[in-house]
XYZ file of C-alpha atoms in Angstrom:
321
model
C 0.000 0.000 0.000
C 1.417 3.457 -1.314
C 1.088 6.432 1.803
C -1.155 6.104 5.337
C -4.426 6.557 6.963
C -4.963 10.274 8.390
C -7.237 10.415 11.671
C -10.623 12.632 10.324
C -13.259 14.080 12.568
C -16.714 13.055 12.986
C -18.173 16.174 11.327
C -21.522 16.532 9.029
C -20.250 18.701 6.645
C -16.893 16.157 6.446
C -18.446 13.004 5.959
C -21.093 14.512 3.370
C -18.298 16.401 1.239
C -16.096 13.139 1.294
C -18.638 10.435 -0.164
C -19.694 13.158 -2.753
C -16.058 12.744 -3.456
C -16.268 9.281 -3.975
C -19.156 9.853 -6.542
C -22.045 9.217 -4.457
C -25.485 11.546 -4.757
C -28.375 12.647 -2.936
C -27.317 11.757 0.651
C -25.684 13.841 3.267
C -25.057 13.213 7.051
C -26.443 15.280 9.970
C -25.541 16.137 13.700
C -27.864 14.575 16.166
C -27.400 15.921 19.663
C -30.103 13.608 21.577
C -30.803 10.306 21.118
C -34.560 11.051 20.275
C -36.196 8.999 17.785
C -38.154 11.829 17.015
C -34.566 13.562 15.625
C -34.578 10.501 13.058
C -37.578 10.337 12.257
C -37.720 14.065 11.130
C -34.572 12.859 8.245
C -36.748 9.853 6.651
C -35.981 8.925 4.766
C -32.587 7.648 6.836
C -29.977 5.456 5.679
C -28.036 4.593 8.898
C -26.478 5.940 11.489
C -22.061 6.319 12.299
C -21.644 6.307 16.353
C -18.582 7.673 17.496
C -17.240 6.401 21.156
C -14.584 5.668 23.862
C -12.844 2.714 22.543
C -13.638 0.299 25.876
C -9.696 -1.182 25.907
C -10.605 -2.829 29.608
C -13.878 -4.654 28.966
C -14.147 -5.794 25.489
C -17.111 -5.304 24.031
C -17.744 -9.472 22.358
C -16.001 -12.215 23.026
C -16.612 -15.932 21.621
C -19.486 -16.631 23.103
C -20.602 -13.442 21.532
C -20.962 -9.609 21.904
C -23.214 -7.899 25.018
C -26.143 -6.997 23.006
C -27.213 -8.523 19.767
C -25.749 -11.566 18.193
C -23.293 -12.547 15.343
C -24.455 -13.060 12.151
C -21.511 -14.994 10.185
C -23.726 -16.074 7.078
C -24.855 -12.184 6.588
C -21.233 -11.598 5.547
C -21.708 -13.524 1.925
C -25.112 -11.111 1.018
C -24.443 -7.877 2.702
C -21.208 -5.857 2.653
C -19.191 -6.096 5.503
C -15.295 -5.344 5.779
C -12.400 -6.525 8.229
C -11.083 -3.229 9.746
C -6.815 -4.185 9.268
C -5.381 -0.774 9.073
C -5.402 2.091 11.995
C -7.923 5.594 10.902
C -9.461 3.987 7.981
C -12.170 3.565 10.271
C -14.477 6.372 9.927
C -14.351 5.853 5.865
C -15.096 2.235 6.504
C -17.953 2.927 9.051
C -19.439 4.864 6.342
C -19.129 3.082 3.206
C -20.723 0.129 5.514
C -23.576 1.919 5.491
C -23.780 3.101 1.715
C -22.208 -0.231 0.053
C -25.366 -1.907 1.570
C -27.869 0.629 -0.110
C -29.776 -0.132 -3.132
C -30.730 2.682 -6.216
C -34.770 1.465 -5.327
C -33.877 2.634 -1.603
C -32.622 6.175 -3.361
C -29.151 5.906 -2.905
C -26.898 6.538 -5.854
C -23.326 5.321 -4.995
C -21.826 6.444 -8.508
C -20.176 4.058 -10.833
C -16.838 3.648 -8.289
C -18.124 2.744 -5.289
C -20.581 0.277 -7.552
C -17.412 -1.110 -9.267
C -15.464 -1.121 -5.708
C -18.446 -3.098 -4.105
C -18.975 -5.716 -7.280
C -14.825 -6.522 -7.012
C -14.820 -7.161 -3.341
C -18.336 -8.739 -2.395
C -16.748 -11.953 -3.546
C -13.864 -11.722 -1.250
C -14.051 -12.671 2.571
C -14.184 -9.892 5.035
C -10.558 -9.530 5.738
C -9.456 -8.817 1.949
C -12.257 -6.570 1.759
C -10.488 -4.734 4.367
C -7.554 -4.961 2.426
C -8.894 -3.641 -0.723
C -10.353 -0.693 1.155
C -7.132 -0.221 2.843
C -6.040 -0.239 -0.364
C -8.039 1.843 -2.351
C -5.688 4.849 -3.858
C -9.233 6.556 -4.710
C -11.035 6.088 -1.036
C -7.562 6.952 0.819
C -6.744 9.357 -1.168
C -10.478 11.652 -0.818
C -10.119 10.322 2.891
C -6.774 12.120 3.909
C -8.393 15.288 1.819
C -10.724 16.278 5.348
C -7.914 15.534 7.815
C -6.686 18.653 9.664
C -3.169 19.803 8.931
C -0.730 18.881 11.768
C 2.346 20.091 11.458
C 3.696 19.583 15.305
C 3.766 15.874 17.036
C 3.831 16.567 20.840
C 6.179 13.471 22.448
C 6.107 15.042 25.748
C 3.515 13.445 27.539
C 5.192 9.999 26.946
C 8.587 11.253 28.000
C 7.113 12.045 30.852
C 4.903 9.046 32.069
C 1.633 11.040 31.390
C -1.127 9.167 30.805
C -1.718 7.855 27.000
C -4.413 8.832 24.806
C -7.927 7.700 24.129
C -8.628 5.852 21.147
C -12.248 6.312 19.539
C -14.185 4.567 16.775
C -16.844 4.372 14.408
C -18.976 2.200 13.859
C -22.151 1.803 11.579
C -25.902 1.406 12.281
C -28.064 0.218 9.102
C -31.205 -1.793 8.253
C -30.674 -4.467 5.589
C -33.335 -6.798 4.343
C -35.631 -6.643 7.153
C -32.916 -6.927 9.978
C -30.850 -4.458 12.253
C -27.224 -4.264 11.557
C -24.410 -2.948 13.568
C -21.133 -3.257 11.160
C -18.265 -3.034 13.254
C -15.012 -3.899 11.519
C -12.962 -4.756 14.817
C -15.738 -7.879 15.152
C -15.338 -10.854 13.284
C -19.267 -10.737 11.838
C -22.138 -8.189 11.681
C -23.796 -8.443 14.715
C -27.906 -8.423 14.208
C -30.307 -6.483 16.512
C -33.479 -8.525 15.164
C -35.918 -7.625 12.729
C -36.223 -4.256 11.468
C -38.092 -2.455 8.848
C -36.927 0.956 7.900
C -39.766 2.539 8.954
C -39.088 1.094 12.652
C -35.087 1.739 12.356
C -34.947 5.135 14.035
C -37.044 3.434 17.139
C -35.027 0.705 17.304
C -31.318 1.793 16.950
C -31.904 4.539 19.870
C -32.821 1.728 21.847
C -29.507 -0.027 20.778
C -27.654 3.070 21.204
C -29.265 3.928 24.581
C -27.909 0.360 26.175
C -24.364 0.718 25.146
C -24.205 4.296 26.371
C -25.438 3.074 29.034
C -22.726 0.747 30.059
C -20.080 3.645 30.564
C -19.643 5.971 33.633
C -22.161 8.754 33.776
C -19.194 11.027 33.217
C -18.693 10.254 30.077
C -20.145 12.298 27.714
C -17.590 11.703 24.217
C -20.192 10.342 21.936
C -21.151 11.321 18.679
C -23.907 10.359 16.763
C -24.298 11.043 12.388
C -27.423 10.187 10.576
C -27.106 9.323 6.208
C -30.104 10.654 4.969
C -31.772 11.910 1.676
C -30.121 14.839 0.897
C -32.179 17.635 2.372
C -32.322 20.305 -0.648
C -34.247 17.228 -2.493
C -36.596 17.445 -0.404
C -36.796 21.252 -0.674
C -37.136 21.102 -3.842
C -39.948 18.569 -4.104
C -42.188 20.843 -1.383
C -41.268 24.009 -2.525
C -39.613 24.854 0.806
C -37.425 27.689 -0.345
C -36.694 28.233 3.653
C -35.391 25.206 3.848
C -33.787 25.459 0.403
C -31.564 28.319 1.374
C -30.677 27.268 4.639
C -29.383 23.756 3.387
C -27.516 25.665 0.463
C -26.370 28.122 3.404
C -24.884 25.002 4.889
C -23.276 23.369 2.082
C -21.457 27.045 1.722
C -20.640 26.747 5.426
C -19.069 23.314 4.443
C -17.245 24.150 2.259
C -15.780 27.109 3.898
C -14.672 25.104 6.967
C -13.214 22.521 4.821
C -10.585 24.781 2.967
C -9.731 25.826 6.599
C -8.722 22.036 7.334
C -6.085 22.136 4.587
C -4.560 25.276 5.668
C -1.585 25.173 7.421
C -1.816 28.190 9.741
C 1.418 27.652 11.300
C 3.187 30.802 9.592
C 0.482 32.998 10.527
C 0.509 32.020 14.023
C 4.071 32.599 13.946
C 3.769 35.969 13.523
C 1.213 36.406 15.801
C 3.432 35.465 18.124
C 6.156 37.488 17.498
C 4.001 40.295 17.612
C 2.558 39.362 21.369
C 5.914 38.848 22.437
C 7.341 41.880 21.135
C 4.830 43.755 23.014
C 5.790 42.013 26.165
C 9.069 42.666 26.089
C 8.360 46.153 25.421
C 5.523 46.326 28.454
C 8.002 44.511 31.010
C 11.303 42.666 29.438
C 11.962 38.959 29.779
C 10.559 39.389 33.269
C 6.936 39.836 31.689
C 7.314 37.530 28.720
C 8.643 34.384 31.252
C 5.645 34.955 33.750
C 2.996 35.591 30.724
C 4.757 31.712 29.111
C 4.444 29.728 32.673
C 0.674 31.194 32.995
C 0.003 30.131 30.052
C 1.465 26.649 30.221
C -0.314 26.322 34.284
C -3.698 26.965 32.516
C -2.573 24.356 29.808
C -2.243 21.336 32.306
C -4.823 22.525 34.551
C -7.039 21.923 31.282
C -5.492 18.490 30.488
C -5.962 17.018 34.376
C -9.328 18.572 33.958
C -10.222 16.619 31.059
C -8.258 13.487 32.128
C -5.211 13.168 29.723
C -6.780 14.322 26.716
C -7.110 11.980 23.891
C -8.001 11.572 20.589
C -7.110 8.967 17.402
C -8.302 5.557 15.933
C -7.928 2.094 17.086
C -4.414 1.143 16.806
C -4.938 -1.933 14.166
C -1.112 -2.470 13.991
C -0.700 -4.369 17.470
């Protein structure tokens, strides 16, 4: 495989601009901030869901007698698409394409002639090589690594000195297909069903589903995220005549766009000479004196934030262990 997997965040306006990308049409993701059926409902019709947690690396979350809620499904691997995850930050990609790969044109989804040849090449492999083609994939990598934020600093302090290590996260998808509930989780070694489901009933059902394994972490923790793949909204609009609702989804997709060119900006020389102005006006309010006092407040305030939010933390599953 030619070049890596960027980390990318779990952002509407991301995950809609990168399967356009890929060629797909009519379908874009949206925020949900409660886990109200009544939030899903109002997007039929819905697609799936991507859930974005705490990676549990004490308690797993299945074993071989099976995971904690639902049950493997090893023969639903041969009809519906479901991939091995085998490479670390592919993750969010794979969650999604879980999702769309499993959609039909009669359910409204157009995946574009890629993702159709893509899905036709690998849905006579076993799960593990179609991992490996994904991984693979010089087209899905490449429109992947376009959202992920420039990062032109790696911070090796906090294992030099014993801090704690970061939290890993990951995605996971939530879809009906063919009358059942599927949760398509690449780190298990099946789908894993939730029982019959009809579209219709999915947003009902996969709150419930969410709602348990939220509920199995410490009231404290509050790092979830939830996406919904719907119909693209402006459709919609356009079929009602909503031109409210027209403009504000157009206002959005111009908001999108806007805050993607900002994650492929390296802002590093500009905050360089912001710097060098603050500083110069330190020096001139108080000499080294003001500018060493103004530093160590600023770096007290910095690890009173990270104890406050317990290490810090962010990244993928590490696949390569």
């Amino acid at each position: 495989m030619s070049g890596g997997w960027n980390t990318i965040e779990s952002d509407a306006g991301v995950f809609t601009s990168l399967i356009e990308n890929l060629g797909v049409k009519n379908v874009q993701f949206e925020e949900l901030l409660t886990l109200d059926p009544s939030e899903l409902l109002a997007l039929q019709p819905l697609y799936g869901v991507i859930f974005l947690f705490k990676y549990p690396t004490d308690r797993p979350y299945a074993d071989a007698s099976g995971p904690q809620d639902g049950a493997f499904d090893h023969d639903a691997s041969e009809r519906i698409f479901f991939a091995a995850q085998t490479i670390q930050n592919a993750c969010a990609t794979q969650a999604l394409l879980s999702v769309l790969l499993n959609k039909t044109e009669d359910e409204g989804v157009d995946i574009g002639p890629q993702m159709h040849d893509f899905r036709d090449f690998t849905m006579v492999l076993p799960p593990e090589f179609r991992g490996e083609a994904l991984s693979n994939s010089d087209l899905i990598r490449e429109v992947h690594n376009g959202f992920a934020r420039s990062s032109p600093f790696a911070d090796e302090t906090a294992r030099q000195h014993g801090e704690p290590s970061e939290d890993v996260f990951h995605f996971i998808a939530y879809t009906p297909i063919g009358g059942t509930l599927y949760e398509l989780d690449g780190l298990q070694p099946a789908p894993i069903s939730h029982g019959p489901c009809t579209p219709d009933e999915f947003p009902l059902k996969v709150v419930d589903v969410l709602r348990r394994r939220v509920a199995r972490y410490d009231e404290a923790e509050i790092r979830f995220n939830l996406l919904a793949m719907c119909r693209d909204l402006r459709v919609r609009a356009r079929e009602f005549g909503d031109e409210e609702l027209l403009e504000r989804e157009e206002r959005k997709r111009r908001d999108w766009a806007f805050e993607n060119a900002l994650r492929r900006h390296n802002f590093v020389g500009f905050a360089g000479e912001v710097l060098k102005r603050v500083v110069e006006k330190k020096l001139g309010e108080g000499g080294d004196e003001a500018v060493d006092k103004w530093v160590g407040e600023g770096l007290e305030r910095r690890r009173a934030a990270e104890k406050a939010r317990g290490g810090g933390g962010g990244g993928d599953v590490d696949m390569s262990g």
